[in-house]
């Protein structure tokens, strides 16, 4: 049994999707970020950085893993699935996973902060981060023009990037002119395990359902959270 400590963010959904895809038994431990549960001493023993997600593998003597990318690698290596075993295949998956960890996630996170959460609109900052997100999306689109998935077969690299790309509207970035990225996004979204994963837990905010007024209310709550010292990088609201 694995304990998953998480919340409804792209980083959290990366791990819940992987667990669902792998068919592993896990207990969902949803942390209330607004109440600061991620900073409680018991959780800091699992993740000293006080962020989600983290997992505890009781089959491995209660071994704890924090950082979403590290969780994905651990689960893939534990099961021998969602990542090739040969050196070159594994490297390809790791390259695209690091592309998300070092590019897609941080840039979309900053776009979210300045486009949605920051109390003062700073056009130059918004343009800078939305522009970098679009550039990274074009990189994905160009690669996917020649490949069904990012690194050979469907892998943790696809899961990691998809969990963020699906929230592009929250970052204020359009992908209507990126047909290969859209094809990939829709194909992954149709997977039953992915559909289950993004509901564990479900986001309280959905742009299609709640509209911009709902988005504004969510952003105001998130801004208060951010002002207490937490860096809330992403909301809900898939495209």
CSV table of C-alpha atoms in Angstrom, one decimal:
chain,number,residue,atom,x,y,z
A,1,UNK,CA,0.0,0.0,0.0
A,2,UNK,CA,1.2,3.5,-0.9
A,3,UNK,CA,0.0,6.7,0.9
A,4,UNK,CA,-0.3,9.6,-1.5
A,5,UNK,CA,-0.1,13.1,0.1
A,6,UNK,CA,-1.5,15.5,-2.4
A,7,UNK,CA,-3.9,18.3,-3.5
A,8,UNK,CA,-5.7,19.2,-6.7
A,9,UNK,CA,-2.7,20.7,-8.6
A,10,UNK,CA,-0.9,19.6,-11.8
A,11,UNK,CA,2.0,18.3,-9.7
A,12,UNK,CA,-0.4,16.3,-7.5
A,13,UNK,CA,-2.3,14.9,-10.4
A,14,UNK,CA,0.9,13.7,-12.0
A,15,UNK,CA,1.3,11.1,-9.3
A,16,UNK,CA,-2.4,10.1,-8.9
A,17,UNK,CA,-2.5,9.5,-12.7
A,18,UNK,CA,0.6,7.3,-12.5
A,19,UNK,CA,-0.8,5.3,-9.6
A,20,UNK,CA,-4.0,4.8,-11.5
A,21,UNK,CA,-2.2,3.8,-14.7
A,22,UNK,CA,-0.1,1.3,-12.8
A,23,UNK,CA,-3.0,-0.1,-10.9
A,24,UNK,CA,-1.2,0.3,-7.5
A,25,UNK,CA,-3.2,0.3,-4.3
A,26,UNK,CA,-2.9,3.6,-2.6
A,27,UNK,CA,-4.6,5.7,0.1
A,28,UNK,CA,-5.4,9.3,-0.8
A,29,UNK,CA,-4.3,11.8,1.8
A,30,UNK,CA,-5.5,15.2,0.7
A,31,UNK,CA,-3.8,18.1,2.4
A,32,UNK,CA,-5.6,21.4,2.9
A,33,UNK,CA,-3.0,23.9,1.6
A,34,UNK,CA,-5.0,26.9,2.8
A,35,UNK,CA,-4.9,25.6,6.4
A,36,UNK,CA,-1.2,24.9,6.2
A,37,UNK,CA,-1.4,21.2,6.6
A,38,UNK,CA,1.7,20.8,4.4
A,39,UNK,CA,3.7,22.6,7.1
A,40,UNK,CA,2.8,20.4,10.0
A,41,UNK,CA,5.7,18.6,11.7
A,42,UNK,CA,4.4,15.1,10.8
A,43,UNK,CA,4.2,16.0,7.1
A,44,UNK,CA,7.6,17.7,7.2
A,45,UNK,CA,9.1,14.4,8.2
A,46,UNK,CA,7.9,13.0,4.9
A,47,UNK,CA,8.7,16.1,2.8
A,48,UNK,CA,11.1,18.6,4.4
A,49,UNK,CA,10.2,21.1,1.7
A,50,UNK,CA,6.5,21.3,2.9
A,51,UNK,CA,5.0,20.9,-0.6
A,52,UNK,CA,2.9,18.3,-2.3
A,53,UNK,CA,2.9,15.6,-3.6
A,54,UNK,CA,4.8,13.0,-1.6
A,55,UNK,CA,4.3,9.2,-1.3
A,56,UNK,CA,5.1,6.7,1.4
A,57,UNK,CA,5.6,3.1,0.3
A,58,UNK,CA,4.7,0.8,3.1
A,59,UNK,CA,5.8,-2.2,1.1
A,60,UNK,CA,9.3,-0.7,1.3
A,61,UNK,CA,9.3,-0.2,5.0
A,62,UNK,CA,7.6,3.2,5.0
A,63,UNK,CA,10.0,4.7,2.5
A,64,UNK,CA,9.1,8.3,1.7
A,65,UNK,CA,9.6,10.0,-1.7
A,66,UNK,CA,9.0,13.7,-2.3
A,67,UNK,CA,9.1,15.9,-5.4
A,68,UNK,CA,6.6,14.9,-8.2
A,69,UNK,CA,9.3,13.9,-10.7
A,70,UNK,CA,11.0,11.7,-8.1
A,71,UNK,CA,7.7,10.1,-7.3
A,72,UNK,CA,7.1,9.3,-10.9
A,73,UNK,CA,10.5,7.7,-11.4
A,74,UNK,CA,10.2,5.7,-8.2
A,75,UNK,CA,6.8,4.3,-9.2
A,76,UNK,CA,8.0,3.5,-12.8
A,77,UNK,CA,11.1,1.7,-11.4
A,78,UNK,CA,9.1,-0.1,-8.7
A,79,UNK,CA,6.8,-1.6,-11.3
A,80,UNK,CA,9.0,-1.8,-14.4
A,81,UNK,CA,6.3,0.1,-16.4
A,82,UNK,CA,5.9,3.6,-17.9
A,83,UNK,CA,9.6,3.9,-18.5
A,84,UNK,CA,11.9,1.7,-20.7
A,85,UNK,CA,14.6,-0.4,-19.1
A,86,UNK,CA,17.2,0.2,-21.8
A,87,UNK,CA,19.6,3.1,-21.4
A,88,UNK,CA,18.6,5.1,-24.4
A,89,UNK,CA,14.9,4.6,-23.9
A,90,UNK,CA,15.2,5.6,-20.3
A,91,UNK,CA,17.2,8.6,-21.2
A,92,UNK,CA,14.6,9.8,-23.6
A,93,UNK,CA,11.9,9.6,-21.0
A,94,UNK,CA,14.1,11.4,-18.4
A,95,UNK,CA,14.9,14.2,-20.9
A,96,UNK,CA,11.2,15.0,-21.5
A,97,UNK,CA,10.4,14.6,-17.8
A,98,UNK,CA,13.1,17.1,-17.0
A,99,UNK,CA,11.7,19.4,-19.8
A,100,UNK,CA,8.5,19.5,-17.8
A,101,UNK,CA,10.2,19.8,-14.4
A,102,UNK,CA,12.6,22.6,-15.5
A,103,UNK,CA,10.5,24.4,-18.1
A,104,UNK,CA,6.8,23.7,-18.5
A,105,UNK,CA,6.0,23.6,-14.8
A,106,UNK,CA,8.0,26.6,-13.6
A,107,UNK,CA,7.0,28.8,-16.6
A,108,UNK,CA,3.3,28.0,-16.3
A,109,UNK,CA,3.5,28.5,-12.6
A,110,UNK,CA,4.9,32.0,-13.0
A,111,UNK,CA,2.3,32.7,-15.7
A,112,UNK,CA,-0.4,31.7,-13.3
A,113,UNK,CA,1.0,33.9,-10.5
A,114,UNK,CA,1.2,37.1,-12.7
A,115,UNK,CA,-1.9,36.4,-14.8
A,116,UNK,CA,-4.3,35.1,-12.1
A,117,UNK,CA,-3.0,35.7,-8.6
A,118,UNK,CA,-0.8,38.8,-8.4
A,119,UNK,CA,-2.9,41.7,-7.1
A,120,UNK,CA,-1.2,44.2,-9.5
A,121,UNK,CA,-1.3,43.4,-13.2
A,122,UNK,CA,2.2,43.8,-14.7
A,123,UNK,CA,1.9,43.4,-18.5
A,124,UNK,CA,5.6,42.9,-19.1
A,125,UNK,CA,5.7,40.0,-16.6
A,126,UNK,CA,2.5,38.4,-18.0
A,127,UNK,CA,3.8,38.7,-21.5
A,128,UNK,CA,7.2,37.2,-20.6
A,129,UNK,CA,5.8,34.1,-18.9
A,130,UNK,CA,2.9,33.5,-21.3
A,131,UNK,CA,5.3,33.9,-24.2
A,132,UNK,CA,7.8,31.4,-22.7
A,133,UNK,CA,4.9,29.0,-22.1
A,134,UNK,CA,3.9,29.3,-25.7
A,135,UNK,CA,7.4,28.7,-26.9
A,136,UNK,CA,7.6,25.5,-24.8
A,137,UNK,CA,4.3,24.4,-26.2
A,138,UNK,CA,5.6,24.9,-29.7
A,139,UNK,CA,8.6,22.6,-28.8
A,140,UNK,CA,6.1,19.9,-27.7
A,141,UNK,CA,4.0,20.5,-30.8
A,142,UNK,CA,7.0,20.2,-33.1
A,143,UNK,CA,8.2,17.0,-31.5
A,144,UNK,CA,4.7,15.5,-31.5
A,145,UNK,CA,4.3,16.1,-35.2
A,146,UNK,CA,6.7,13.2,-35.7
A,147,UNK,CA,5.9,11.1,-32.6
A,148,UNK,CA,2.7,9.7,-31.1
A,149,UNK,CA,4.1,10.2,-27.5
A,150,UNK,CA,7.0,12.2,-26.2
A,151,UNK,CA,9.5,9.3,-25.7
A,152,UNK,CA,8.5,6.2,-27.6
A,153,UNK,CA,5.6,4.5,-25.9
A,154,UNK,CA,3.3,6.3,-23.4
A,155,UNK,CA,5.4,7.0,-20.3
A,156,UNK,CA,5.8,9.1,-17.2
A,157,UNK,CA,7.1,11.9,-19.4
A,158,UNK,CA,3.7,12.2,-21.1
A,159,UNK,CA,1.9,12.1,-17.7
A,160,UNK,CA,4.1,14.9,-16.3
A,161,UNK,CA,3.8,17.2,-19.2
A,162,UNK,CA,0.1,16.5,-19.8
A,163,UNK,CA,-0.9,17.3,-16.2
A,164,UNK,CA,0.4,20.8,-16.8
A,165,UNK,CA,-0.5,21.4,-20.4
A,166,UNK,CA,-4.2,20.5,-19.7
A,167,UNK,CA,-4.4,23.7,-17.6
A,168,UNK,CA,-3.1,26.0,-20.4
A,169,UNK,CA,-6.3,28.2,-20.2
A,170,UNK,CA,-5.6,28.9,-16.5
A,171,UNK,CA,-2.3,30.3,-17.6
A,172,UNK,CA,-3.9,32.4,-20.3
A,173,UNK,CA,-2.2,30.5,-23.2
A,174,UNK,CA,-4.0,29.4,-26.3
A,175,UNK,CA,-3.1,26.1,-28.1
A,176,UNK,CA,-5.6,26.4,-30.9
A,177,UNK,CA,-2.7,26.8,-33.4
A,178,UNK,CA,-0.9,23.7,-32.2
A,179,UNK,CA,-2.7,20.7,-33.7
A,180,UNK,CA,-0.2,18.0,-32.7
A,181,UNK,CA,-0.2,19.2,-29.1
A,182,UNK,CA,-4.0,19.2,-29.1
A,183,UNK,CA,-4.1,15.7,-30.6
A,184,UNK,CA,-1.8,14.4,-27.9
A,185,UNK,CA,-3.7,16.2,-25.1
A,186,UNK,CA,-7.0,14.8,-26.2
A,187,UNK,CA,-5.6,11.3,-26.7
A,188,UNK,CA,-4.2,11.2,-23.1
A,189,UNK,CA,-7.4,12.8,-21.7
A,190,UNK,CA,-9.4,9.9,-23.1
A,191,UNK,CA,-7.5,7.3,-21.1
A,192,UNK,CA,-9.7,5.9,-18.2
A,193,UNK,CA,-6.8,5.9,-15.7
A,194,UNK,CA,-6.1,9.6,-16.5
A,195,UNK,CA,-9.7,10.5,-16.0
A,196,UNK,CA,-9.7,8.8,-12.6
A,197,UNK,CA,-6.4,10.4,-11.7
A,198,UNK,CA,-7.5,14.0,-12.2
A,199,UNK,CA,-10.4,13.3,-9.8
A,200,UNK,CA,-8.1,12.3,-7.0
A,201,UNK,CA,-8.7,14.9,-5.8
A,202,UNK,CA,-10.9,16.8,-8.1
A,203,UNK,CA,-10.3,20.5,-8.5
A,204,UNK,CA,-12.7,22.9,-7.0
A,205,UNK,CA,-12.3,25.2,-10.0
A,206,UNK,CA,-13.2,24.5,-13.6
A,207,UNK,CA,-13.1,27.2,-16.1
A,208,UNK,CA,-15.6,25.6,-18.4
A,209,UNK,CA,-18.0,25.1,-15.5
A,210,UNK,CA,-17.4,28.2,-13.4
A,211,UNK,CA,-16.4,30.8,-16.0
A,212,UNK,CA,-14.3,33.8,-15.4
A,213,UNK,CA,-16.3,35.0,-12.4
A,214,UNK,CA,-15.6,31.7,-10.7
A,215,UNK,CA,-12.0,32.0,-11.7
A,216,UNK,CA,-11.7,35.4,-10.1
A,217,UNK,CA,-13.1,34.1,-6.8
A,218,UNK,CA,-10.7,31.2,-6.9
A,219,UNK,CA,-7.8,33.5,-7.7
A,220,UNK,CA,-8.7,35.8,-4.8
A,221,UNK,CA,-8.6,32.9,-2.4
A,222,UNK,CA,-5.3,31.7,-3.9
A,223,UNK,CA,-3.9,35.2,-3.6
A,224,UNK,CA,-4.5,35.1,0.1
A,225,UNK,CA,-2.8,31.7,0.3
A,226,UNK,CA,0.2,33.1,-1.6
A,227,UNK,CA,0.4,36.1,0.6
A,228,UNK,CA,0.9,33.9,3.6
A,229,UNK,CA,4.1,32.6,2.2
A,230,UNK,CA,3.0,29.7,0.0
A,231,UNK,CA,3.7,29.6,-3.7
A,232,UNK,CA,0.5,28.3,-5.2
A,233,UNK,CA,1.6,27.7,-8.8
A,234,UNK,CA,-1.5,26.3,-10.4
A,235,UNK,CA,-5.3,26.2,-10.1
A,236,UNK,CA,-7.8,24.0,-11.6
A,237,UNK,CA,-9.6,24.5,-14.8
A,238,UNK,CA,-8.6,22.1,-17.6
A,239,UNK,CA,-9.1,23.1,-21.2
